[in-house]
Amino acid sequence: MTSVNPAETRLEAYAVAIRGALAVPKQADVYRHAIEAGYLTALADGDADAAEMAAIVRSLHALSAGLVVDWEVESVLDQCNEAIGGEGPAARCEVVGQKLLELGQIEAGMFIAALVALASNGIDKREAARLEAIGKAGGLDKAQLTEIVKRARALSAATK
């Protein structure tokens, strides 16, 4: 008999709600920029550790109902590395925030970024600054970003 993990059930329920809001023509673009938002946040402290990388994959699997597979995430991360290497993280935060805003999905992207930041040892000052930079570029004020982080923290705590 397989036991049901209540935390995973809550994550899936939240993902279903977000997927409903993501019923947009450019879902692939939303996923790509959400991945980059999470990755930029993970890199804020120097590197993306295993827990943060797993959070990116888990979040995108849940958000896309399994449509985004591991190799696609890896391919997007390769593209992100090229863009970050060419433009720098600050410029990429600006681009990612603006793109998510244009797509009408800044909150979904920031939620994923917050989950990634929370994946290992909570959100440190560098990760918080990176979240703020992306959120600001996406038109979020500090109160809106704080609310997104609170929701991510509650879900993160529930899934541990």
PDB file of C-alpha atoms in Angstrom:
ATOM      1  CA  MET A   1       0.000   0.000   0.000  1.00  0.00           C
ATOM      2  CA  THR A   2       1.385   3.397  -0.996  1.00  0.00           C
ATOM      3  CA  SER A   3       1.115   6.152   1.576  1.00  0.00           C
ATOM      4  CA  VAL A   4       0.107   9.638   0.526  1.00  0.00           C
ATOM      5  CA  ASN A   5       2.453  12.406   1.603  1.00  0.00           C
ATOM      6  CA  PRO A   6       0.245  15.332   2.749  1.00  0.00           C
ATOM      7  CA  ALA A   7       2.988  17.841   1.912  1.00  0.00           C
ATOM      8  CA  GLU A   8       3.220  16.578  -1.670  1.00  0.00           C
ATOM      9  CA  THR A   9      -0.567  16.729  -1.899  1.00  0.00           C
ATOM     10  CA  ARG A  10      -0.477  20.406  -0.827  1.00  0.00           C
ATOM     11  CA  LEU A  11       2.259  21.174  -3.366  1.00  0.00           C
ATOM     12  CA  GLU A  12       0.242  19.513  -6.128  1.00  0.00           C
ATOM     13  CA  ALA A  13      -2.921  21.391  -5.107  1.00  0.00           C
ATOM     14  CA  TYR A  14      -1.050  24.691  -5.261  1.00  0.00           C
ATOM     15  CA  ALA A  15       0.461  23.715  -8.611  1.00  0.00           C
ATOM     16  CA  VAL A  16      -3.013  22.974  -9.996  1.00  0.00           C
ATOM     17  CA  ALA A  17      -4.147  26.469  -8.996  1.00  0.00           C
ATOM     18  CA  ILE A  18      -1.101  28.061 -10.622  1.00  0.00           C
ATOM     19  CA  ARG A  19      -1.488  25.957 -13.778  1.00  0.00           C
ATOM     20  CA  GLY A  20      -5.019  27.309 -14.122  1.00  0.00           C
ATOM     21  CA  ALA A  21      -3.618  30.817 -14.083  1.00  0.00           C
ATOM     22  CA  LEU A  22      -0.930  29.796 -16.590  1.00  0.00           C
ATOM     23  CA  ALA A  23      -3.375  28.877 -19.318  1.00  0.00           C
ATOM     24  CA  VAL A  24      -1.639  31.315 -21.622  1.00  0.00           C
ATOM     25  CA  PRO A  25      -0.344  30.902 -25.168  1.00  0.00           C
ATOM     26  CA  LYS A  26       3.289  31.330 -24.123  1.00  0.00           C
ATOM     27  CA  GLN A  27       3.575  28.761 -21.340  1.00  0.00           C
ATOM     28  CA  ALA A  28       7.008  27.638 -22.552  1.00  0.00           C
ATOM     29  CA  ASP A  29       8.267  31.210 -22.148  1.00  0.00           C
ATOM     30  CA  VAL A  30       6.809  31.392 -18.647  1.00  0.00           C
ATOM     31  CA  TYR A  31       8.523  28.133 -17.676  1.00  0.00           C
ATOM     32  CA  ARG A  32      11.831  29.262 -19.178  1.00  0.00           C
ATOM     33  CA  HIS A  33      11.839  32.568 -17.315  1.00  0.00           C
ATOM     34  CA  ALA A  34      10.595  30.964 -14.091  1.00  0.00           C
ATOM     35  CA  ILE A  35      13.502  28.504 -14.310  1.00  0.00           C
ATOM     36  CA  GLU A  36      15.916  31.383 -14.821  1.00  0.00           C
ATOM     37  CA  ALA A  37      14.429  33.341 -11.902  1.00  0.00           C
ATOM     38  CA  GLY A  38      14.993  30.333  -9.655  1.00  0.00           C
ATOM     39  CA  TYR A  39      18.450  29.719 -11.041  1.00  0.00           C
ATOM     40  CA  LEU A  40      19.514  33.350 -10.670  1.00  0.00           C
ATOM     41  CA  THR A  41      18.359  33.225  -7.065  1.00  0.00           C
ATOM     42  CA  ALA A  42      20.217  29.965  -6.459  1.00  0.00           C
ATOM     43  CA  LEU A  43      23.410  31.470  -7.891  1.00  0.00           C
ATOM     44  CA  ALA A  44      23.215  34.527  -5.620  1.00  0.00           C
ATOM     45  CA  ASP A  45      25.402  32.855  -2.999  1.00  0.00           C
ATOM     46  CA  GLY A  46      27.974  31.654  -5.506  1.00  0.00           C
ATOM     47  CA  ASP A  47      26.591  28.376  -6.787  1.00  0.00           C
ATOM     48  CA  ALA A  48      23.398  26.403  -7.106  1.00  0.00           C
ATOM     49  CA  ASP A  49      23.553  23.492  -4.676  1.00  0.00           C
ATOM     50  CA  ALA A  50      21.840  20.142  -5.113  1.00  0.00           C
ATOM     51  CA  ALA A  51      18.826  21.101  -2.982  1.00  0.00           C
ATOM     52  CA  GLU A  52      18.253  24.274  -5.016  1.00  0.00           C
ATOM     53  CA  MET A  53      18.579  22.414  -8.308  1.00  0.00           C
ATOM     54  CA  ALA A  54      16.134  19.778  -7.083  1.00  0.00           C
ATOM     55  CA  ALA A  55      13.715  22.565  -6.092  1.00  0.00           C
ATOM     56  CA  ILE A  56      13.874  23.996  -9.621  1.00  0.00           C
ATOM     57  CA  VAL A  57      13.089  20.613 -11.150  1.00  0.00           C
ATOM     58  CA  ARG A  58      10.353  19.770  -8.592  1.00  0.00           C
ATOM     59  CA  SER A  59       8.677  23.152  -9.000  1.00  0.00           C
ATOM     60  CA  LEU A  60       8.656  22.961 -12.784  1.00  0.00           C
ATOM     61  CA  HIS A  61       7.398  19.377 -12.794  1.00  0.00           C
ATOM     62  CA  ALA A  62       4.515  20.378 -10.534  1.00  0.00           C
ATOM     63  CA  LEU A  63       3.795  23.619 -12.371  1.00  0.00           C
ATOM     64  CA  SER A  64       3.841  22.028 -15.815  1.00  0.00           C
ATOM     65  CA  ALA A  65       2.018  18.831 -14.775  1.00  0.00           C
ATOM     66  CA  GLY A  66       5.059  16.886 -15.925  1.00  0.00           C
ATOM     67  CA  LEU A  67       5.227  18.544 -19.348  1.00  0.00           C
ATOM     68  CA  VAL A  68       8.665  19.984 -18.544  1.00  0.00           C
ATOM     69  CA  VAL A  69      11.085  17.088 -18.164  1.00  0.00           C
ATOM     70  CA  ASP A  70      14.558  16.983 -16.613  1.00  0.00           C
ATOM     71  CA  TRP A  71      16.482  17.250 -19.862  1.00  0.00           C
ATOM     72  CA  GLU A  72      14.464  20.318 -20.846  1.00  0.00           C
ATOM     73  CA  VAL A  73      15.320  21.976 -17.542  1.00  0.00           C
ATOM     74  CA  GLU A  74      18.992  21.181 -18.133  1.00  0.00           C
ATOM     75  CA  SER A  75      18.790  22.661 -21.631  1.00  0.00           C
ATOM     76  CA  VAL A  76      17.200  25.841 -20.292  1.00  0.00           C
ATOM     77  CA  LEU A  77      19.850  26.052 -17.563  1.00  0.00           C
ATOM     78  CA  ASP A  78      22.550  25.830 -20.244  1.00  0.00           C
ATOM     79  CA  GLN A  79      20.875  28.769 -22.022  1.00  0.00           C
ATOM     80  CA  CYS A  80      20.666  30.636 -18.713  1.00  0.00           C
ATOM     81  CA  ASN A  81      24.375  30.100 -18.067  1.00  0.00           C
ATOM     82  CA  GLU A  82      25.183  31.534 -21.487  1.00  0.00           C
ATOM     83  CA  ALA A  83      22.970  34.578 -20.927  1.00  0.00           C
ATOM     84  CA  ILE A  84      24.269  35.168 -17.393  1.00  0.00           C
ATOM     85  CA  GLY A  85      27.857  34.772 -18.590  1.00  0.00           C
ATOM     86  CA  GLY A  86      27.296  37.201 -21.446  1.00  0.00           C
ATOM     87  CA  GLU A  87      25.193  39.836 -19.693  1.00  0.00           C
ATOM     88  CA  GLY A  88      25.860  39.332 -15.993  1.00  0.00           C
ATOM     89  CA  PRO A  89      23.393  38.417 -13.253  1.00  0.00           C
ATOM     90  CA  ALA A  90      22.132  41.962 -12.612  1.00  0.00           C
ATOM     91  CA  ALA A  91      21.161  42.454 -16.249  1.00  0.00           C
ATOM     92  CA  ARG A  92      19.522  39.011 -16.372  1.00  0.00           C
ATOM     93  CA  CYS A  93      17.474  39.815 -13.240  1.00  0.00           C
ATOM     94  CA  GLU A  94      16.159  42.874 -15.055  1.00  0.00           C
ATOM     95  CA  VAL A  95      15.363  40.907 -18.231  1.00  0.00           C
ATOM     96  CA  VAL A  96      13.712  37.995 -16.396  1.00  0.00           C
ATOM     97  CA  GLY A  97      11.573  40.280 -14.235  1.00  0.00           C
ATOM     98  CA  GLN A  98      10.443  42.274 -17.275  1.00  0.00           C
ATOM     99  CA  LYS A  99       9.704  39.136 -19.316  1.00  0.00           C
ATOM    100  CA  LEU A 100       7.637  37.592 -16.523  1.00  0.00           C
ATOM    101  CA  LEU A 101       5.755  40.888 -16.183  1.00  0.00           C
ATOM    102  CA  GLU A 102       5.078  41.000 -19.944  1.00  0.00           C
ATOM    103  CA  LEU A 103       3.776  37.434 -19.765  1.00  0.00           C
ATOM    104  CA  GLY A 104       1.546  38.360 -16.815  1.00  0.00           C
ATOM    105  CA  GLN A 105       3.266  35.767 -14.624  1.00  0.00           C
ATOM    106  CA  ILE A 106       5.663  37.654 -12.359  1.00  0.00           C
ATOM    107  CA  GLU A 107       4.062  36.135  -9.249  1.00  0.00           C
ATOM    108  CA  ALA A 108       4.421  32.548 -10.503  1.00  0.00           C
ATOM    109  CA  GLY A 109       8.064  33.145 -11.458  1.00  0.00           C
ATOM    110  CA  MET A 110       8.839  34.765  -8.131  1.00  0.00           C
ATOM    111  CA  PHE A 111       7.097  31.957  -6.255  1.00  0.00           C
ATOM    112  CA  ILE A 112       9.387  29.424  -7.924  1.00  0.00           C
ATOM    113  CA  ALA A 113      12.430  31.606  -7.232  1.00  0.00           C
ATOM    114  CA  ALA A 114      11.428  31.857  -3.563  1.00  0.00           C
ATOM    115  CA  LEU A 115      10.965  28.072  -3.303  1.00  0.00           C
ATOM    116  CA  VAL A 116      14.446  27.622  -4.754  1.00  0.00           C
ATOM    117  CA  ALA A 117      15.946  30.136  -2.327  1.00  0.00           C
ATOM    118  CA  LEU A 118      14.270  28.359   0.588  1.00  0.00           C
ATOM    119  CA  ALA A 119      15.471  24.918  -0.524  1.00  0.00           C
ATOM    120  CA  SER A 120      18.740  25.072   1.385  1.00  0.00           C
ATOM    121  CA  ASN A 121      19.191  26.937   4.652  1.00  0.00           C
ATOM    122  CA  GLY A 122      16.518  29.567   4.045  1.00  0.00           C
ATOM    123  CA  ILE A 123      16.907  32.859   2.234  1.00  0.00           C
ATOM    124  CA  ASP A 124      20.164  34.678   2.909  1.00  0.00           C
ATOM    125  CA  LYS A 125      20.812  38.376   2.212  1.00  0.00           C
ATOM    126  CA  ARG A 126      22.241  37.747  -1.257  1.00  0.00           C
ATOM    127  CA  GLU A 127      19.285  35.614  -2.280  1.00  0.00           C
ATOM    128  CA  ALA A 128      16.871  38.195  -0.851  1.00  0.00           C
ATOM    129  CA  ALA A 129      18.612  40.907  -2.883  1.00  0.00           C
ATOM    130  CA  ARG A 130      18.339  38.782  -6.023  1.00  0.00           C
ATOM    131  CA  LEU A 131      14.630  38.144  -5.383  1.00  0.00           C
ATOM    132  CA  GLU A 132      14.102  41.866  -4.871  1.00  0.00           C
ATOM    133  CA  ALA A 133      15.937  42.726  -8.107  1.00  0.00           C
ATOM    134  CA  ILE A 134      13.850  40.328 -10.193  1.00  0.00           C
ATOM    135  CA  GLY A 135      10.626  41.340  -8.447  1.00  0.00           C
ATOM    136  CA  LYS A 136      11.319  45.055  -8.832  1.00  0.00           C
ATOM    137  CA  ALA A 137      12.027  44.585 -12.551  1.00  0.00           C
ATOM    138  CA  GLY A 138       8.709  42.745 -12.728  1.00  0.00           C
ATOM    139  CA  GLY A 139       6.809  45.597 -11.113  1.00  0.00           C
ATOM    140  CA  LEU A 140       6.410  44.115  -7.641  1.00  0.00           C
ATOM    141  CA  ASP A 141       6.758  46.258  -4.561  1.00  0.00           C
ATOM    142  CA  LYS A 142       8.351  44.989  -1.368  1.00  0.00           C
ATOM    143  CA  ALA A 143       5.001  44.115   0.240  1.00  0.00           C
ATOM    144  CA  GLN A 144       3.945  42.000  -2.755  1.00  0.00           C
ATOM    145  CA  LEU A 145       7.286  40.198  -2.794  1.00  0.00           C
ATOM    146  CA  THR A 146       7.082  39.606   0.956  1.00  0.00           C
ATOM    147  CA  GLU A 147       3.652  38.002   0.502  1.00  0.00           C
ATOM    148  CA  ILE A 148       4.974  35.692  -2.235  1.00  0.00           C
ATOM    149  CA  VAL A 149       7.908  34.661  -0.031  1.00  0.00           C
ATOM    150  CA  LYS A 150       5.513  34.009   2.890  1.00  0.00           C
ATOM    151  CA  ARG A 151       3.425  31.678   0.721  1.00  0.00           C
ATOM    152  CA  ALA A 152       6.544  29.915  -0.518  1.00  0.00           C
ATOM    153  CA  ARG A 153       7.877  29.596   3.030  1.00  0.00           C
ATOM    154  CA  ALA A 154       4.589  28.061   4.214  1.00  0.00           C
ATOM    155  CA  LEU A 155       4.565  25.579   1.352  1.00  0.00           C
ATOM    156  CA  SER A 156       8.256  24.817   1.779  1.00  0.00           C
ATOM    157  CA  ALA A 157       7.786  24.117   5.482  1.00  0.00           C
ATOM    158  CA  ALA A 158       4.799  21.895   4.728  1.00  0.00           C
ATOM    159  CA  THR A 159       6.768  19.796   2.233  1.00  0.00           C
ATOM    160  CA  LYS A 160       9.719  19.096   4.545  1.00  0.00           C
TER     161      LYS A 160
END
